[in-house]
Amino acid sequence: MLLKVFRDLFHRLRQGARGAALTTGAVPAAADTAQEFKLLLEANQPGRALEVAERALARDPSSSVLQYQAGLARFLLGDTAGACASLERAIALNPGGFDNHVLLGAVLQRRHQFVAALAHYLTAADIRPHDAAICGYAGNMQLALGRPTEAIASYERALSLDPENSAIHSNLLLAMHSVPGMDRDRLFEAHRRWARRHEREPGSPA
C-alpha cells in the first residue's frame, strides 16, 4: 500500500537534496561541495558522496546542510542508524528545516518506527502547511498505526491541495474502509470522486 508513495518520497528527497546547499547563501567552498555531492548522487555513487560530505563536515561540523547531505548518503547506503544520527544533528542545528524532518521521517519509516516518523512528518506539515505530499505521508503513518480516522483527515487535506493525486486518493479509500460504521453515502461519494478523476475512459490506451 505504501510502496508507491514511499518511492515518490524517495525521489522527492533525492531531487531536493541535490541542490540544497546552493540556495542557502553558502560560501563558495560549500557551494562547490554541494555541486560535487549532487553530481555523485546523479552518478549513483552515494559512498563517494558521503566521503565528500564527511570531508566538508570535518571543516564545518555546524552546517545543517552538510549534516543533511551526510544523512541522505547514509540512507542511500542502507545505514539507517547513521542516517538518523546525521539528521538529528541537522535538526538540532536547524529545527525549522523542512527537508531535515521529511528525510528523518522517511528513515524512521524504513526502520518501522512509525510513531517517530509521524511526529517528523507532522512537524514538516506545520512548517509547510500547503504541501500536499507531506500531508499524505502523515496519513500513511496514521493508517499504519491503526488510526484511520486521523489518516482520513490527513488524506482529505492532501487532496484539497492536490486533487489529482491518485495514490493519496486510493489510500483515502483504504482508510475509509478501515473505519467501522463508515457512512455509506460518504464512502460512495469518495469512490465516485476517485472514478471520475482516475478511471480511464473506455477504449483509452493503457
mmCIF file of C-alpha atoms in Angstrom:
data_model
loop_
_atom_site.group_PDB
_atom_site.id
_atom_site.type_symbol
_atom_site.label_atom_id
_atom_site.label_comp_id
_atom_site.label_asym_id
_atom_site.label_seq_id
_atom_site.Cartn_x
_atom_site.Cartn_y
_atom_site.Cartn_z
ATOM 1 C CA MET A 1 0.000 0.000 0.000
ATOM 2 C CA LEU A 2 2.679 2.489 0.975
ATOM 3 C CA LEU A 3 5.290 1.422 -1.588
ATOM 4 C CA LYS A 4 4.374 3.855 -4.376
ATOM 5 C CA VAL A 5 4.133 6.806 -2.002
ATOM 6 C CA PHE A 6 7.449 5.824 -0.415
ATOM 7 C CA ARG A 7 9.053 5.743 -3.867
ATOM 8 C CA ASP A 8 7.639 9.203 -4.571
ATOM 9 C CA LEU A 9 9.069 10.414 -1.286
ATOM 10 C CA PHE A 10 12.470 8.904 -2.020
ATOM 11 C CA HIS A 11 12.599 10.597 -5.446
ATOM 12 C CA ARG A 12 11.472 13.902 -3.952
ATOM 13 C CA LEU A 13 14.108 13.769 -1.220
ATOM 14 C CA ARG A 14 16.898 12.902 -3.619
ATOM 15 C CA GLN A 15 15.913 15.680 -6.027
ATOM 16 C CA GLY A 16 15.590 18.198 -3.202
ATOM 17 C CA ALA A 17 18.928 17.395 -1.630
ATOM 18 C CA ARG A 18 20.955 17.715 -4.809
ATOM 19 C CA GLY A 19 20.848 21.484 -4.776
ATOM 20 C CA ALA A 20 20.099 22.114 -1.116
ATOM 21 C CA ALA A 21 23.266 23.971 -0.200
ATOM 22 C CA LEU A 22 23.211 26.022 -3.378
ATOM 23 C CA THR A 23 20.199 28.003 -2.129
ATOM 24 C CA THR A 24 21.436 28.791 1.371
ATOM 25 C CA GLY A 25 23.847 31.607 0.587
ATOM 26 C CA ALA A 26 26.762 29.284 1.282
ATOM 27 C CA VAL A 27 30.347 30.386 0.800
ATOM 28 C CA PRO A 28 31.955 29.255 -2.487
ATOM 29 C CA ALA A 29 33.681 26.235 -0.912
ATOM 30 C CA ALA A 30 30.347 24.963 0.451
ATOM 31 C CA ALA A 31 28.697 25.560 -2.915
ATOM 32 C CA ASP A 32 31.471 23.561 -4.590
ATOM 33 C CA THR A 33 30.876 20.728 -2.122
ATOM 34 C CA ALA A 34 27.141 20.797 -2.854
ATOM 35 C CA GLN A 35 27.779 20.622 -6.578
ATOM 36 C CA GLU A 36 30.162 17.667 -6.199
ATOM 37 C CA PHE A 37 27.683 15.922 -3.907
ATOM 38 C CA LYS A 38 24.915 16.490 -6.461
ATOM 39 C CA LEU A 39 26.959 15.060 -9.323
ATOM 40 C CA LEU A 40 27.909 11.970 -7.335
ATOM 41 C CA LEU A 41 24.270 11.300 -6.439
ATOM 42 C CA GLU A 42 23.321 11.693 -10.077
ATOM 43 C CA ALA A 43 26.012 9.125 -10.908
ATOM 44 C CA ASN A 44 24.527 6.784 -8.276
ATOM 45 C CA GLN A 45 27.652 6.907 -6.109
ATOM 46 C CA PRO A 46 26.336 7.564 -2.591
ATOM 47 C CA GLY A 47 29.511 6.185 -0.991
ATOM 48 C CA ARG A 48 31.667 8.796 -2.654
ATOM 49 C CA ALA A 49 29.018 11.439 -1.961
ATOM 50 C CA LEU A 50 29.244 10.567 1.724
ATOM 51 C CA GLU A 51 33.023 10.962 1.629
ATOM 52 C CA VAL A 52 32.570 14.451 0.172
ATOM 53 C CA ALA A 53 30.060 15.391 2.872
ATOM 54 C CA GLU A 54 32.253 13.996 5.658
ATOM 55 C CA ARG A 55 35.315 15.910 4.440
ATOM 56 C CA ALA A 56 33.277 19.095 4.403
ATOM 57 C CA LEU A 57 31.864 18.341 7.865
ATOM 58 C CA ALA A 58 35.391 17.981 9.238
ATOM 59 C CA ARG A 59 35.869 21.629 8.276
ATOM 60 C CA ASP A 60 32.380 22.819 9.233
ATOM 61 C CA PRO A 61 30.573 20.474 11.650
ATOM 62 C CA SER A 62 27.941 23.124 12.403
ATOM 63 C CA SER A 63 26.459 23.054 8.886
ATOM 64 C CA SER A 64 22.920 21.653 8.916
ATOM 65 C CA VAL A 65 23.043 21.305 5.114
ATOM 66 C CA LEU A 66 26.137 19.093 5.283
ATOM 67 C CA GLN A 67 24.594 17.015 8.069
ATOM 68 C CA TYR A 68 21.522 16.581 5.860
ATOM 69 C CA GLN A 69 23.662 15.519 2.914
ATOM 70 C CA ALA A 70 25.507 13.000 5.069
ATOM 71 C CA GLY A 71 22.173 11.667 6.308
ATOM 72 C CA LEU A 72 20.863 11.260 2.786
ATOM 73 C CA ALA A 73 24.018 9.482 1.601
ATOM 74 C CA ARG A 74 23.905 7.116 4.572
ATOM 75 C CA PHE A 75 20.232 6.411 3.888
ATOM 76 C CA LEU A 76 21.021 5.540 0.276
ATOM 77 C CA LEU A 77 23.775 3.216 1.514
ATOM 78 C CA GLY A 78 21.346 1.430 3.836
ATOM 79 C CA ASP A 79 22.864 2.802 7.048
ATOM 80 C CA THR A 80 19.628 3.931 8.654
ATOM 81 C CA ALA A 81 21.128 4.269 12.154
ATOM 82 C CA GLY A 82 23.868 6.540 10.834
ATOM 83 C CA ALA A 83 21.326 8.477 8.783
ATOM 84 C CA CYS A 84 19.227 9.071 11.898
ATOM 85 C CA ALA A 85 22.236 10.389 13.795
ATOM 86 C CA SER A 86 23.193 12.784 10.990
ATOM 87 C CA LEU A 87 19.643 14.055 10.576
ATOM 88 C CA GLU A 88 19.125 14.526 14.291
ATOM 89 C CA ARG A 89 22.235 16.748 14.255
ATOM 90 C CA ALA A 90 20.847 18.612 11.236
ATOM 91 C CA ILE A 91 17.590 19.270 13.111
ATOM 92 C CA ALA A 92 19.440 20.382 16.243
ATOM 93 C CA LEU A 93 21.269 22.922 14.073
ATOM 94 C CA ASN A 94 18.180 23.941 12.072
ATOM 95 C CA PRO A 95 14.919 22.920 13.787
ATOM 96 C CA GLY A 96 12.828 24.643 11.122
ATOM 97 C CA GLY A 97 14.400 22.808 8.187
ATOM 98 C CA PHE A 98 11.543 21.172 6.266
ATOM 99 C CA ASP A 99 13.763 18.709 4.377
ATOM 100 C CA ASN A 100 15.501 17.602 7.581
ATOM 101 C CA HIS A 101 12.206 16.483 9.116
ATOM 102 C CA VAL A 102 10.916 14.854 5.920
ATOM 103 C CA LEU A 103 14.059 12.804 5.405
ATOM 104 C CA LEU A 104 14.271 11.754 9.050
ATOM 105 C CA GLY A 105 10.616 10.736 8.838
ATOM 106 C CA ALA A 106 11.452 8.585 5.801
ATOM 107 C CA VAL A 107 14.390 6.943 7.551
ATOM 108 C CA LEU A 108 12.296 6.202 10.628
ATOM 109 C CA GLN A 109 9.547 4.838 8.385
ATOM 110 C CA ARG A 110 12.079 2.481 6.808
ATOM 111 C CA ARG A 111 13.024 1.375 10.358
ATOM 112 C CA HIS A 112 9.310 0.773 11.141
ATOM 113 C CA GLN A 113 9.376 3.437 13.833
ATOM 114 C CA PHE A 114 6.049 4.814 12.724
ATOM 115 C CA VAL A 115 5.236 6.947 15.779
ATOM 116 C CA ALA A 116 8.514 8.831 15.490
ATOM 117 C CA ALA A 117 8.178 9.076 11.704
ATOM 118 C CA LEU A 118 4.705 10.569 12.075
ATOM 119 C CA ALA A 119 5.981 13.174 14.529
ATOM 120 C CA HIS A 120 8.537 14.416 11.999
ATOM 121 C CA TYR A 121 6.042 14.391 9.127
ATOM 122 C CA LEU A 122 3.611 16.444 11.228
ATOM 123 C CA THR A 123 6.380 18.890 12.103
ATOM 124 C CA ALA A 124 7.192 19.210 8.406
ATOM 125 C CA ALA A 125 3.496 19.799 7.679
ATOM 126 C CA ASP A 126 3.461 22.610 10.253
ATOM 127 C CA ILE A 127 6.486 24.176 8.555
ATOM 128 C CA ARG A 128 4.977 23.899 5.066
ATOM 129 C CA PRO A 129 1.193 23.581 5.506
ATOM 130 C CA HIS A 130 0.367 23.802 1.795
ATOM 131 C CA ASP A 131 2.475 20.781 0.819
ATOM 132 C CA ALA A 132 0.097 18.008 -0.236
ATOM 133 C CA ALA A 133 2.716 15.249 -0.254
ATOM 134 C CA ILE A 134 3.699 15.680 3.393
ATOM 135 C CA CYS A 135 0.033 15.510 4.432
ATOM 136 C CA GLY A 136 -0.128 12.218 2.544
ATOM 137 C CA TYR A 137 2.981 10.874 4.285
ATOM 138 C CA ALA A 138 1.434 11.725 7.671
ATOM 139 C CA GLY A 139 -1.748 9.929 6.636
ATOM 140 C CA ASN A 140 0.242 6.839 5.702
ATOM 141 C CA MET A 141 1.778 6.658 9.160
ATOM 142 C CA GLN A 142 -1.557 7.228 10.858
ATOM 143 C CA LEU A 143 -3.041 4.407 8.793
ATOM 144 C CA ALA A 144 -0.087 2.118 9.585
ATOM 145 C CA LEU A 145 -0.616 2.877 13.278
ATOM 146 C CA GLY A 146 -4.283 1.855 13.110
ATOM 147 C CA ARG A 147 -5.618 5.416 13.303
ATOM 148 C CA PRO A 148 -7.742 5.556 10.132
ATOM 149 C CA THR A 149 -9.910 8.496 11.216
ATOM 150 C CA GLU A 150 -6.806 10.668 11.573
ATOM 151 C CA ALA A 151 -5.488 9.293 8.296
ATOM 152 C CA ILE A 152 -8.707 10.277 6.529
ATOM 153 C CA ALA A 153 -8.305 13.863 7.742
ATOM 154 C CA SER A 154 -4.703 13.959 6.503
ATOM 155 C CA TYR A 155 -5.586 12.473 3.112
ATOM 156 C CA GLU A 156 -8.517 14.833 2.653
ATOM 157 C CA ARG A 157 -6.243 17.758 3.470
ATOM 158 C CA ALA A 158 -3.725 16.463 0.920
ATOM 159 C CA LEU A 159 -6.400 16.079 -1.751
ATOM 160 C CA SER A 160 -7.670 19.591 -1.120
ATOM 161 C CA LEU A 161 -4.170 20.718 -2.132
ATOM 162 C CA ASP A 162 -3.586 18.162 -4.912
ATOM 163 C CA PRO A 163 -6.900 16.752 -6.146
ATOM 164 C CA GLU A 164 -5.295 14.697 -8.929
ATOM 165 C CA ASN A 165 -3.033 12.605 -6.695
ATOM 166 C CA SER A 166 -4.255 9.060 -7.351
ATOM 167 C CA ALA A 167 -2.035 7.384 -4.715
ATOM 168 C CA ILE A 168 -3.364 9.597 -1.934
ATOM 169 C CA HIS A 169 -6.914 9.151 -3.206
ATOM 170 C CA SER A 170 -6.516 5.358 -3.155
ATOM 171 C CA ASN A 171 -5.140 5.454 0.377
ATOM 172 C CA LEU A 172 -8.076 7.634 1.427
ATOM 173 C CA LEU A 173 -10.464 4.927 0.219
ATOM 174 C CA LEU A 174 -8.477 2.278 2.086
ATOM 175 C CA ALA A 175 -8.616 4.345 5.284
ATOM 176 C CA MET A 176 -12.354 4.900 4.912
ATOM 177 C CA HIS A 177 -12.945 1.168 4.508
ATOM 178 C CA SER A 178 -10.959 0.644 7.728
ATOM 179 C CA VAL A 179 -13.397 2.664 9.840
ATOM 180 C CA PRO A 180 -16.186 0.543 11.339
ATOM 181 C CA GLY A 181 -19.570 2.023 10.577
ATOM 182 C CA MET A 182 -18.276 4.481 7.979
ATOM 183 C CA ASP A 183 -21.170 6.406 6.491
ATOM 184 C CA ARG A 184 -22.115 4.604 3.270
ATOM 185 C CA ASP A 185 -23.081 7.782 1.439
ATOM 186 C CA ARG A 186 -19.742 9.373 2.276
ATOM 187 C CA LEU A 187 -17.908 6.245 1.157
ATOM 188 C CA PHE A 188 -19.891 6.065 -2.079
ATOM 189 C CA GLU A 189 -19.135 9.701 -2.827
ATOM 190 C CA ALA A 190 -15.412 9.125 -2.224
ATOM 191 C CA HIS A 191 -15.445 6.199 -4.678
ATOM 192 C CA ARG A 192 -17.369 8.288 -7.195
ATOM 193 C CA ARG A 193 -14.800 11.095 -6.973
ATOM 194 C CA TRP A 194 -11.956 8.597 -7.446
ATOM 195 C CA ALA A 195 -13.638 7.085 -10.510
ATOM 196 C CA ARG A 196 -14.361 10.482 -12.017
ATOM 197 C CA ARG A 197 -10.754 11.628 -11.642
ATOM 198 C CA HIS A 198 -8.701 8.483 -12.175
ATOM 199 C CA GLU A 199 -10.529 5.806 -14.168
ATOM 200 C CA ARG A 200 -9.593 5.614 -17.838
ATOM 201 C CA GLU A 201 -12.279 6.193 -20.390
ATOM 202 C CA PRO A 202 -13.326 3.003 -22.265
ATOM 203 C CA GLY A 203 -11.054 2.421 -25.224
ATOM 204 C CA SER A 204 -8.334 4.756 -23.977
ATOM 205 C CA PRO A 205 -4.731 3.490 -24.225
ATOM 206 C CA ALA A 206 -3.294 1.615 -21.224
#
